[in-house]
PDB file of C-alpha atoms and ligand atoms in Angstrom:
ATOM      1  CA  MET A 287       5.321  77.841  17.480  1.00 45.00           C
ATOM      2  CA  THR A 288       8.029  80.190  16.315  1.00 48.00           C
ATOM      3  CA  LYS A 289       7.859  79.829  12.488  1.00 66.00           C
ATOM      4  CA  ASP A 290       4.990  81.634  11.053  1.00 82.00           C
ATOM      5  CA  PRO A 291       2.781  78.900   9.536  1.00 90.00           C
ATOM      6  CA  ILE A 292       1.591  81.273   6.849  1.00 94.00           C
ATOM      7  CA  ARG A 293       4.885  80.948   5.041  1.00 93.00           C
ATOM      8  CA  SER A 294       4.392  77.242   4.673  1.00 94.00           C
ATOM      9  CA  LEU A 295       1.106  77.892   2.771  1.00 98.00           C
ATOM     10  CA  ARG A 296       2.731  79.755   0.081  1.00 98.00           C
ATOM     11  CA  VAL A 297       3.330  77.850  -3.132  1.00 98.00           C
ATOM     12  CA  GLN A 298       6.842  78.451  -4.463  1.00 97.00           C
ATOM     13  CA  SER A 299       7.257  79.261  -8.104  1.00 96.00           C
ATOM     14  CA  GLY A 300       7.977  75.937 -10.003  1.00 94.00           C
ATOM     15  CA  SER A 301       6.848  73.776  -7.225  1.00 91.00           C
ATOM     16  CA  ALA A 302       5.419  70.348  -7.885  1.00 95.00           C
ATOM     17  CA  LEU A 303       2.456  71.121  -5.682  1.00 97.00           C
ATOM     18  CA  ARG A 304       0.373  67.972  -4.586  1.00 98.00           C
ATOM     19  CA  LEU A 305      -2.965  69.206  -3.382  1.00 98.00           C
ATOM     20  CA  ALA A 306      -3.852  65.782  -1.978  1.00 97.00           C
ATOM     21  CA  ARG A 307      -1.012  66.098   0.435  1.00 97.00           C
ATOM     22  CA  HIS A 308      -2.292  69.405   1.865  1.00 97.00           C
ATOM     23  CA  ALA A 309      -4.671  68.624   4.810  1.00 98.00           C
ATOM     24  CA  THR A 310      -8.021  70.395   4.520  1.00 98.00           C
ATOM     25  CA  ASP A 311      -8.573  70.198   8.199  1.00 98.00           C
ATOM     26  CA  ALA A 312      -5.188  71.499   9.501  1.00 98.00           C
ATOM     27  CA  THR A 313      -5.198  74.001  12.469  1.00 98.00           C
ATOM     28  CA  LEU A 314      -1.844  75.355  11.678  1.00 98.00           C
ATOM     29  CA  GLY A 315      -0.913  74.990  15.385  1.00 97.00           C
ATOM     30  CA  TRP A 316      -3.719  77.358  16.386  1.00 98.00           C
ATOM     31  CA  GLU A 317      -6.370  76.976  18.921  1.00 98.00           C
ATOM     32  CA  LYS A 318      -9.983  78.193  18.249  1.00 98.00           C
ATOM     33  CA  GLN A 319     -10.566  80.814  20.931  1.00 98.00           C
ATOM     34  CA  SER A 320      -7.177  82.490  20.681  1.00 97.00           C
ATOM     35  CA  ALA A 321      -7.392  82.450  16.856  1.00 98.00           C
ATOM     36  CA  LYS A 322     -10.627  84.319  16.942  1.00 97.00           C
ATOM     37  CA  ALA A 323      -9.146  86.917  19.269  1.00 98.00           C
ATOM     38  CA  GLU A 324      -6.085  87.199  17.026  1.00 98.00           C
ATOM     39  CA  LEU A 325      -8.311  87.729  14.008  1.00 98.00           C
ATOM     40  CA  GLU A 326      -9.740  90.849  15.546  1.00 98.00           C
ATOM     41  CA  LYS A 327      -6.259  92.255  16.057  1.00 97.00           C
ATOM     42  CA  VAL A 328      -5.121  91.346  12.516  1.00 98.00           C
ATOM     43  CA  LYS A 329      -8.250  93.087  11.166  1.00 98.00           C
ATOM     44  CA  GLN A 330      -7.467  96.280  13.053  1.00 97.00           C
ATOM     45  CA  ARG A 331      -3.966  96.253  11.529  1.00 98.00           C
ATOM     46  CA  ILE A 332      -5.460  95.670   8.102  1.00 98.00           C
ATOM     47  CA  ASP A 333      -7.768  98.666   8.629  1.00 97.00           C
ATOM     48  CA  VAL A 334      -4.774 100.908   9.670  1.00 98.00           C
ATOM     49  CA  LEU A 335      -2.701  99.817   6.641  1.00 98.00           C
ATOM     50  CA  GLN A 336      -5.732 100.125   4.321  1.00 98.00           C
ATOM     51  CA  ALA A 337      -6.158 103.768   5.342  1.00 98.00           C
ATOM     52  CA  ARG A 338      -2.421 104.372   4.659  1.00 98.00           C
ATOM     53  CA  LEU A 339      -2.644 102.693   1.291  1.00 98.00           C
ATOM     54  CA  ALA A 340      -5.595 104.859   0.391  1.00 98.00           C
ATOM     55  CA  ALA A 341      -3.709 107.939   1.638  1.00 98.00           C
ATOM     56  CA  GLU A 342      -0.596 107.051  -0.227  1.00 98.00           C
ATOM     57  CA  GLY A 343      -2.801 106.635  -3.416  1.00 97.00           C
ATOM     58  CA  SER A 344      -0.200 105.189  -5.740  1.00 98.00           C
ATOM     59  CA  ARG A 345      -0.551 101.418  -5.482  1.00 98.00           C
ATOM     60  CA  GLY A 346      -3.344  98.853  -5.436  1.00 98.00           C
ATOM     61  CA  LEU A 347      -3.720  95.418  -3.865  1.00 98.00           C
ATOM     62  CA  LEU A 348      -5.612  92.539  -5.447  1.00 99.00           C
ATOM     63  CA  LEU A 349      -6.588  89.589  -3.462  1.00 98.00           C
ATOM     64  CA  VAL A 350      -7.840  86.699  -5.647  1.00 99.00           C
ATOM     65  CA  LEU A 351     -10.070  84.064  -3.928  1.00 98.00           C
ATOM     66  CA  GLN A 352     -10.728  80.735  -5.652  1.00 98.00           C
ATOM     67  CA  ALA A 353     -12.386  77.629  -4.276  1.00 98.00           C
ATOM     68  CA  MET A 354     -14.773  74.732  -4.853  1.00 98.00           C
ATOM     69  CA  ASP A 355     -18.446  75.603  -3.886  1.00 97.00           C
ATOM     70  CA  ALA A 356     -19.099  76.079  -0.263  1.00 97.00           C
ATOM     71  CA  ALA A 357     -15.409  76.419   0.712  1.00 97.00           C
ATOM     72  CA  GLY A 358     -16.123  79.861   1.883  1.00 96.00           C
ATOM     73  CA  ASN A 359     -15.198  82.701  -0.472  1.00 97.00           C
ATOM     74  CA  ASP A 360     -18.228  84.741   0.794  1.00 97.00           C
ATOM     75  CA  GLY A 361     -17.711  83.974   4.435  1.00 97.00           C
ATOM     76  CA  THR A 362     -13.997  84.770   4.308  1.00 98.00           C
ATOM     77  CA  ILE A 363     -14.685  88.163   2.784  1.00 98.00           C
ATOM     78  CA  ARG A 364     -17.298  88.874   5.347  1.00 98.00           C
ATOM     79  CA  ALA A 365     -15.085  87.844   8.266  1.00 98.00           C
ATOM     80  CA  ILE A 366     -12.023  89.708   7.126  1.00 98.00           C
ATOM     81  CA  PHE A 367     -13.353  92.932   5.768  1.00 97.00           C
ATOM     82  CA  SER A 368     -16.125  93.647   8.366  1.00 94.00           C
ATOM     83  CA  GLY A 369     -14.494  96.452  10.184  1.00 89.00           C
ATOM     84  CA  VAL A 370     -12.331  97.716   7.308  1.00 94.00           C
ATOM     85  CA  ASN A 371     -13.453 100.968   5.661  1.00 94.00           C
ATOM     86  CA  PRO A 372     -15.739  99.874   2.863  1.00 95.00           C
ATOM     87  CA  ALA A 373     -14.782 102.978   0.823  1.00 95.00           C
ATOM     88  CA  GLY A 374     -11.395 101.434   0.230  1.00 94.00           C
ATOM     89  CA  VAL A 375     -12.325  97.857  -0.545  1.00 97.00           C
ATOM     90  CA  LYS A 376     -13.920  96.771  -3.884  1.00 97.00           C
ATOM     91  CA  VAL A 377     -15.279  93.271  -3.987  1.00 98.00           C
ATOM     92  CA  THR A 378     -16.037  91.648  -7.405  1.00 98.00           C
ATOM     93  CA  SER A 379     -17.819  88.354  -7.722  1.00 98.00           C
ATOM     94  CA  PHE A 380     -17.459  86.744 -11.052  1.00 98.00           C
ATOM     95  CA  LYS A 381     -20.368  84.659 -12.355  1.00 98.00           C
ATOM     96  CA  VAL A 382     -21.013  82.757 -15.605  1.00 98.00           C
ATOM     97  CA  PRO A 383     -20.109  85.352 -18.237  1.00 98.00           C
ATOM     98  CA  GLY A 384     -23.041  87.103 -19.849  1.00 98.00           C
ATOM     99  CA  GLY A 385     -24.023  89.978 -22.128  1.00 98.00           C
ATOM    100  CA  PRO A 386     -21.040  91.834 -23.362  1.00 98.00           C
ATOM    101  CA  GLU A 387     -18.601  89.669 -21.355  1.00 98.00           C
ATOM    102  CA  THR A 388     -19.304  86.966 -23.870  1.00 97.00           C
ATOM    103  CA  GLN A 389     -18.260  89.260 -26.661  1.00 98.00           C
ATOM    104  CA  HIS A 390     -14.745  89.809 -25.425  1.00 98.00           C
ATOM    105  CA  ASP A 391     -11.707  87.809 -24.461  1.00 98.00           C
ATOM    106  CA  TYR A 392     -11.860  86.282 -20.892  1.00 98.00           C
ATOM    107  CA  LEU A 393      -9.616  88.901 -19.356  1.00 98.00           C
ATOM    108  CA  TRP A 394     -11.616  91.782 -20.511  1.00 98.00           C
ATOM    109  CA  ARG A 395     -14.034  91.812 -17.575  1.00 98.00           C
ATOM    110  CA  VAL A 396     -11.258  90.933 -15.196  1.00 98.00           C
ATOM    111  CA  HIS A 397      -8.942  93.823 -16.096  1.00 98.00           C
ATOM    112  CA  ALA A 398     -11.829  96.236 -15.792  1.00 98.00           C
ATOM    113  CA  ALA A 399     -12.290  95.075 -12.109  1.00 98.00           C
ATOM    114  CA  VAL A 400      -8.770  95.463 -10.999  1.00 98.00           C
ATOM    115  CA  PRO A 401      -8.513  97.796  -7.956  1.00 98.00           C
ATOM    116  CA  GLY A 402      -7.355 101.206  -8.607  1.00 98.00           C
ATOM    117  CA  LYS A 403      -4.608 103.104  -7.004  1.00 98.00           C
ATOM    118  CA  GLY A 404      -5.067 103.290  -3.240  1.00 98.00           C
ATOM    119  CA  GLU A 405      -7.653 100.407  -3.343  1.00 98.00           C
ATOM    120  CA  ILE A 406      -7.830  96.922  -2.120  1.00 98.00           C
ATOM    121  CA  GLY A 407      -9.698  94.727  -4.654  1.00 98.00           C
ATOM    122  CA  VAL A 408     -11.142  91.302  -3.820  1.00 98.00           C
ATOM    123  CA  PHE A 409     -11.940  88.745  -6.513  1.00 98.00           C
ATOM    124  CA  ASN A 410     -14.532  86.227  -5.411  1.00 98.00           C
ATOM    125  CA  ARG A 411     -13.712  83.866  -8.287  1.00 98.00           C
ATOM    126  CA  SER A 412     -11.632  85.387 -11.087  1.00 98.00           C
ATOM    127  CA  HIS A 413      -9.941  84.774 -14.442  1.00 98.00           C
ATOM    128  CA  TYR A 414      -8.935  81.328 -13.072  1.00 99.00           C
ATOM    129  CA  GLU A 415     -12.398  80.165 -13.735  1.00 98.00           C
ATOM    130  CA  ASP A 416     -11.338  80.190 -17.310  1.00 98.00           C
ATOM    131  CA  VAL A 417      -8.744  77.474 -16.725  1.00 98.00           C
ATOM    132  CA  LEU A 418     -10.922  75.725 -14.169  1.00 98.00           C
ATOM    133  CA  VAL A 419     -14.500  75.149 -14.800  1.00 98.00           C
ATOM    134  CA  VAL A 420     -14.005  76.112 -18.410  1.00 98.00           C
ATOM    135  CA  ARG A 421     -11.340  73.334 -18.747  1.00 98.00           C
ATOM    136  CA  VAL A 422     -13.167  70.688 -16.665  1.00 98.00           C
ATOM    137  CA  LYS A 423     -16.522  71.056 -18.375  1.00 98.00           C
ATOM    138  CA  GLU A 424     -14.897  71.504 -21.742  1.00 98.00           C
ATOM    139  CA  PHE A 425     -16.496  74.827 -22.614  1.00 98.00           C
ATOM    140  CA  VAL A 426     -13.477  75.475 -24.916  1.00 98.00           C
ATOM    141  CA  PRO A 427     -11.088  72.997 -26.361  1.00 98.00           C
ATOM    142  CA  LYS A 428      -7.584  72.301 -24.830  1.00 98.00           C
ATOM    143  CA  SER A 429      -5.958  74.247 -27.659  1.00 98.00           C
ATOM    144  CA  VAL A 430      -7.610  77.369 -26.270  1.00 98.00           C
ATOM    145  CA  TRP A 431      -7.408  76.913 -22.459  1.00 98.00           C
ATOM    146  CA  SER A 432      -3.958  75.659 -22.433  1.00 98.00           C
ATOM    147  CA  LYS A 433      -2.595  79.010 -23.741  1.00 98.00           C
ATOM    148  CA  ARG A 434      -4.287  80.768 -20.958  1.00 98.00           C
ATOM    149  CA  PHE A 435      -1.595  80.078 -18.273  1.00 98.00           C
ATOM    150  CA  ASP A 436       0.900  82.153 -20.212  1.00 98.00           C
ATOM    151  CA  HIS A 437      -1.753  85.004 -20.723  1.00 98.00           C
ATOM    152  CA  ILE A 438      -2.560  84.977 -17.019  1.00 98.00           C
ATOM    153  CA  ASN A 439       1.228  85.159 -16.001  1.00 98.00           C
ATOM    154  CA  ALA A 440       1.788  87.894 -18.356  1.00 98.00           C
ATOM    155  CA  PHE A 441      -1.374  89.692 -17.341  1.00 98.00           C
ATOM    156  CA  GLU A 442      -0.464  89.596 -13.632  1.00 98.00           C
ATOM    157  CA  ARG A 443       3.004  90.501 -14.452  1.00 98.00           C
ATOM    158  CA  LEU A 444       1.641  93.706 -16.096  1.00 98.00           C
ATOM    159  CA  LEU A 445      -0.450  94.473 -13.085  1.00 98.00           C
ATOM    160  CA  VAL A 446       2.525  94.056 -10.704  1.00 98.00           C
ATOM    161  CA  ASP A 447       4.883  96.120 -12.964  1.00 98.00           C
ATOM    162  CA  GLU A 448       2.367  98.910 -13.115  1.00 98.00           C
ATOM    163  CA  GLY A 449       1.827  99.069  -9.331  1.00 98.00           C
ATOM    164  CA  THR A 450      -0.786  96.454  -8.281  1.00 98.00           C
ATOM    165  CA  THR A 451       0.256  93.971  -5.885  1.00 98.00           C
ATOM    166  CA  VAL A 452      -1.248  90.463  -6.554  1.00 98.00           C
ATOM    167  CA  VAL A 453      -1.946  87.692  -4.037  1.00 98.00           C
ATOM    168  CA  LYS A 454      -4.002  84.568  -4.728  1.00 98.00           C
ATOM    169  CA  VAL A 455      -5.623  82.244  -2.257  1.00 98.00           C
ATOM    170  CA  PHE A 456      -6.966  78.783  -2.822  1.00 98.00           C
ATOM    171  CA  LEU A 457      -9.475  77.771  -0.065  1.00 98.00           C
ATOM    172  CA  HIS A 458      -8.855  74.188   0.073  1.00 98.00           C
ATOM    173  CA  VAL A 459     -11.898  72.301   1.418  1.00 98.00           C
ATOM    174  CA  GLY A 460     -12.391  68.567   1.770  1.00 98.00           C
ATOM    175  CA  LYS A 461     -14.900  66.584  -0.167  1.00 98.00           C
ATOM    176  CA  ASP A 462     -16.745  65.401   2.986  1.00 98.00           C
ATOM    177  CA  GLU A 463     -16.830  68.949   4.361  1.00 98.00           C
ATOM    178  CA  GLN A 464     -18.291  70.182   1.105  1.00 98.00           C
ATOM    179  CA  ARG A 465     -21.071  67.514   1.322  1.00 98.00           C
ATOM    180  CA  GLU A 466     -22.044  68.736   4.757  1.00 98.00           C
ATOM    181  CA  ARG A 467     -22.096  72.317   3.649  1.00 98.00           C
ATOM    182  CA  LEU A 468     -24.085  71.673   0.621  1.00 98.00           C
ATOM    183  CA  GLN A 469     -26.594  69.625   2.472  1.00 98.00           C
ATOM    184  CA  GLU A 470     -26.906  72.457   4.983  1.00 97.00           C
ATOM    185  CA  ARG A 471     -27.726  74.779   2.135  1.00 97.00           C
ATOM    186  CA  VAL A 472     -30.473  72.483   0.951  1.00 97.00           C
ATOM    187  CA  ASP A 473     -31.854  72.088   4.492  1.00 98.00           C
ATOM    188  CA  ASP A 474     -31.576  75.634   5.716  1.00 97.00           C
ATOM    189  CA  PRO A 475     -34.055  78.045   4.141  1.00 97.00           C
ATOM    190  CA  GLU A 476     -31.736  81.057   4.983  1.00 97.00           C
ATOM    191  CA  LYS A 477     -29.001  79.361   2.888  1.00 96.00           C
ATOM    192  CA  ARG A 478     -31.051  77.623   0.331  1.00 97.00           C
ATOM    193  CA  TRP A 479     -30.736  80.559  -2.202  1.00 96.00           C
ATOM    194  CA  LYS A 480     -27.002  79.807  -2.546  1.00 95.00           C
ATOM    195  CA  PHE A 481     -27.615  76.219  -3.736  1.00 96.00           C
ATOM    196  CA  ARG A 482     -27.850  75.411  -7.440  1.00 94.00           C
ATOM    197  CA  ALA A 483     -28.486  72.072  -8.879  1.00 94.00           C
ATOM    198  CA  GLY A 484     -25.368  72.670 -10.907  1.00 94.00           C
ATOM    199  CA  ASP A 485     -23.230  72.529  -7.707  1.00 96.00           C
ATOM    200  CA  LEU A 486     -23.800  68.882  -7.704  1.00 97.00           C
ATOM    201  CA  ASP A 487     -22.555  68.431 -11.272  1.00 96.00           C
ATOM    202  CA  ASP A 488     -19.412  70.198 -10.181  1.00 97.00           C
ATOM    203  CA  ARG A 489     -19.188  68.076  -7.109  1.00 98.00           C
ATOM    204  CA  ALA A 490     -19.446  64.884  -9.317  1.00 98.00           C
ATOM    205  CA  LEU A 491     -16.365  66.157 -11.166  1.00 98.00           C
ATOM    206  CA  TRP A 492     -14.438  66.736  -7.904  1.00 98.00           C
ATOM    207  CA  PRO A 493     -11.222  64.823  -8.990  1.00 98.00           C
ATOM    208  CA  LYS A 494     -11.090  66.718 -12.267  1.00 98.00           C
ATOM    209  CA  PHE A 495     -11.488  69.951 -10.549  1.00 98.00           C
ATOM    210  CA  GLN A 496      -8.797  69.112  -8.023  1.00 98.00           C
ATOM    211  CA  ALA A 497      -6.522  68.217 -10.905  1.00 98.00           C
ATOM    212  CA  ALA A 498      -7.331  71.349 -12.728  1.00 98.00           C
ATOM    213  CA  TYR A 499      -6.731  73.508  -9.534  1.00 98.00           C
ATOM    214  CA  GLN A 500      -3.412  71.721  -8.933  1.00 98.00           C
ATOM    215  CA  ASP A 501      -2.134  72.402 -12.481  1.00 98.00           C
ATOM    216  CA  ALA A 502      -3.410  75.953 -12.547  1.00 98.00           C
ATOM    217  CA  ILE A 503      -1.635  76.849  -9.287  1.00 98.00           C
ATOM    218  CA  ARG A 504       1.554  75.142 -10.189  1.00 98.00           C
ATOM    219  CA  ARG A 505       1.649  76.972 -13.474  1.00 98.00           C
ATOM    220  CA  THR A 506       0.712  80.354 -12.105  1.00 98.00           C
ATOM    221  CA  SER A 507       2.265  80.614  -8.777  1.00 98.00           C
ATOM    222  CA  THR A 508       5.025  83.120  -9.505  1.00 98.00           C
ATOM    223  CA  ASP A 509       7.269  85.266  -7.341  1.00 96.00           C
ATOM    224  CA  ALA A 510       5.379  88.334  -8.687  1.00 96.00           C
ATOM    225  CA  ALA A 511       1.880  86.818  -7.923  1.00 98.00           C
ATOM    226  CA  PRO A 512       2.117  83.846  -5.537  1.00 98.00           C
ATOM    227  CA  TRP A 513      -0.617  81.419  -4.537  1.00 98.00           C
ATOM    228  CA  TYR A 514      -1.363  80.326  -1.056  1.00 98.00           C
ATOM    229  CA  VAL A 515      -3.203  77.071  -0.320  1.00 98.00           C
ATOM    230  CA  VAL A 516      -5.316  77.603   2.811  1.00 98.00           C
ATOM    231  CA  PRO A 517      -6.811  74.686   4.700  1.00 98.00           C
ATOM    232  CA  ALA A 518     -10.599  75.539   4.714  1.00 98.00           C
ATOM    233  CA  ASP A 519     -12.511  72.869   6.551  1.00 98.00           C
ATOM    234  CA  ARG A 520     -12.482  74.982   9.727  1.00 98.00           C
ATOM    235  CA  ASN A 521     -13.763  78.506   9.199  1.00 98.00           C
ATOM    236  CA  TRP A 522     -11.747  79.986  12.050  1.00 98.00           C
ATOM    237  CA  VAL A 523      -8.493  78.673  10.548  1.00 98.00           C
ATOM    238  CA  ARG A 524      -9.381  79.801   7.110  1.00 98.00           C
ATOM    239  CA  ASN A 525     -10.372  83.256   8.207  1.00 98.00           C
ATOM    240  CA  LEU A 526      -7.286  83.905  10.250  1.00 98.00           C
ATOM    241  CA  ALA A 527      -4.935  82.419   7.626  1.00 98.00           C
ATOM    242  CA  VAL A 528      -6.420  84.639   4.854  1.00 98.00           C
ATOM    243  CA  ALA A 529      -6.426  87.746   7.178  1.00 98.00           C
ATOM    244  CA  LYS A 530      -2.763  87.076   8.007  1.00 98.00           C
ATOM    245  CA  ILE A 531      -1.831  86.609   4.283  1.00 98.00           C
ATOM    246  CA  LEU A 532      -3.498  89.911   3.547  1.00 98.00           C
ATOM    247  CA  LEU A 533      -1.844  91.635   6.489  1.00 98.00           C
ATOM    248  CA  HIS A 534       1.680  90.344   5.583  1.00 98.00           C
ATOM    249  CA  THR A 535       1.098  91.499   2.089  1.00 98.00           C
ATOM    250  CA  LEU A 536       0.099  94.971   3.187  1.00 98.00           C
ATOM    251  CA  GLU A 537       3.065  95.060   5.624  1.00 98.00           C
ATOM    252  CA  ASP A 538       5.432  94.162   2.754  1.00 98.00           C
ATOM    253  CA  MET A 539       3.938  96.967   0.627  1.00 98.00           C
ATOM    254  CA  ASN A 540       4.523  99.235   3.571  1.00 98.00           C
ATOM    255  CA  PRO A 541       2.282 102.132   2.357  1.00 98.00           C
ATOM    256  CA  GLN A 542       3.379 105.577   3.362  1.00 98.00           C
ATOM    257  CA  LEU A 543       1.324 108.531   4.341  1.00 97.00           C
ATOM    258  CA  PRO A 544       1.925 111.484   2.067  1.00 96.00           C
ATOM    259  CA  PRO A 545       4.034 114.382   3.469  1.00 94.00           C
ATOM    260  CA  PRO A 546       2.012 117.346   4.653  1.00 93.00           C
ATOM    261  CA  GLU A 547       1.710 120.464   2.681  1.00 93.00           C
ATOM    262  CA  ASP A 548       4.336 123.152   3.444  1.00 94.00           C
ATOM    263  CA  GLY A 549       3.734 125.057   6.587  1.00 93.00           C
ATOM    264  CA  ILE A 550       1.052 122.800   8.128  1.00 93.00           C
ATOM    265  CA  VAL A 551       2.837 121.162  10.945  1.00 93.00           C
ATOM    266  CA  GLY A 552       2.220 123.153  14.077  1.00 93.00           C
ATOM    267  CA  ARG A 553      -0.456 125.506  12.537  1.00 94.00           C
ATOM    268  CA  ILE A 554      -3.160 126.477  15.039  1.00 96.00           C
ATOM    269  CA  VAL A 555      -6.598 126.164  13.669  1.00 95.00           C
ATOM    270  CA  GLU A 556      -8.663 129.259  14.894  1.00 93.00           C
TER     271      GLU A 556
HETATM  272  P1  AMP B 745     -21.094  81.445  -7.180  1.00 85.27           P
HETATM  273  O1  AMP B 745     -19.722  81.933  -7.018  1.00 85.27           O
HETATM  274  O2  AMP B 745     -21.186  80.158  -6.374  1.00 85.27           O
HETATM  275  O3  AMP B 745     -22.207  82.341  -7.013  1.00 85.27           O
HETATM  276  O4  AMP B 745     -21.222  80.832  -8.631  1.00 85.27           O
HETATM  277  C1  AMP B 745     -20.746  81.471  -9.794  1.00 85.27           C
HETATM  278  C2  AMP B 745     -20.597  80.413 -10.860  1.00 85.27           C
HETATM  279  O5  AMP B 745     -20.210  81.084 -12.006  1.00 85.27           O
HETATM  280  C3  AMP B 745     -19.736  79.277 -10.555  1.00 85.27           C
HETATM  281  O6  AMP B 745     -20.300  77.968 -10.890  1.00 85.27           O
HETATM  282  C4  AMP B 745     -18.569  79.400 -11.443  1.00 85.27           C
HETATM  283  O7  AMP B 745     -17.928  78.375 -11.804  1.00 85.27           O
HETATM  284  C5  AMP B 745     -19.184  80.192 -12.657  1.00 85.27           C
HETATM  285  N1  AMP B 745     -18.277  81.038 -13.448  1.00 85.27           N
HETATM  286  C6  AMP B 745     -17.570  81.994 -12.961  1.00 85.27           C
HETATM  287  N2  AMP B 745     -16.677  82.523 -13.996  1.00 85.27           N
HETATM  288  C7  AMP B 745     -16.906  81.660 -15.056  1.00 85.27           C
HETATM  289  C8  AMP B 745     -16.404  81.601 -16.347  1.00 85.27           C
HETATM  290  N3  AMP B 745     -15.416  82.460 -16.728  1.00 85.27           N
HETATM  291  N4  AMP B 745     -16.867  80.684 -17.125  1.00 85.27           N
HETATM  292  C9  AMP B 745     -17.740  79.877 -16.849  1.00 85.27           C
HETATM  293  N5  AMP B 745     -18.318  79.720 -15.449  1.00 85.27           N
HETATM  294  C10 AMP B 745     -17.913  80.696 -14.653  1.00 85.27           C
HETATM  295 MG1   MG B 746     -22.365  78.664  -5.549  1.00 85.27          MG
END
């Protein structure tokens, strides 16, 4: 395979994305054992570039992860960032808003969690919940959520203009695969804590969620802040795909080590 399959996962701005046409069990031409070995190499590269990004100290990188339950936001984060310096990575998991979050607009808590200069920020769920679950479950009327695509595009544009690279990933899991994973959560005592009865309510609304995801991705995949649709039925494909998306993004940013202070090169430390 000569063409990098990652390119084909990117949703072009203005595209008429059809999620149903994207296989959730695709292998992207990869094979399991070599993909796992390649993930280790990709992680090492990410670690090197993360260190440079931190040293450069002038730009941030935000990775947004969105998915249906059990598609693997948590597992992806664990797989990609184990081995990357935790001091430079900030993960934020967005839950149902509570406390002061409910007293502000929906972007308030999100903006506060955006990575600082030199940081990689990962959003495990995000402001997109406010045009996904909030839309599907009718927590606010259409007159309210429908305006949010424009807010989100403007917000992400602001981040990019001010030095934060934004990349967004939808982990695309199949309905059958989700059933198996949710069943495993019910059956396995180590995983049971992750299961909420409400997950089944969301599952029952599957077609509406897919439609909402499709619409949100279409309307917010911009050149400045693109979406990628990653097949997520196989964890090893998902992990390598997201790791490569992150690596490519870092390579494009091409962070530079700061120049040394004058007179340092060649100094002998006594
Ligand atoms: P989990 O990520 O599985 O721990 O679950 C977090 C839950 O919080 C999910 O059911 C999300 O849909 C929900 N959630 C996150 N953000 C929002 C939001 N802005 N409004 C409503 N529900 C949300
Ligand atoms: Mg959950």
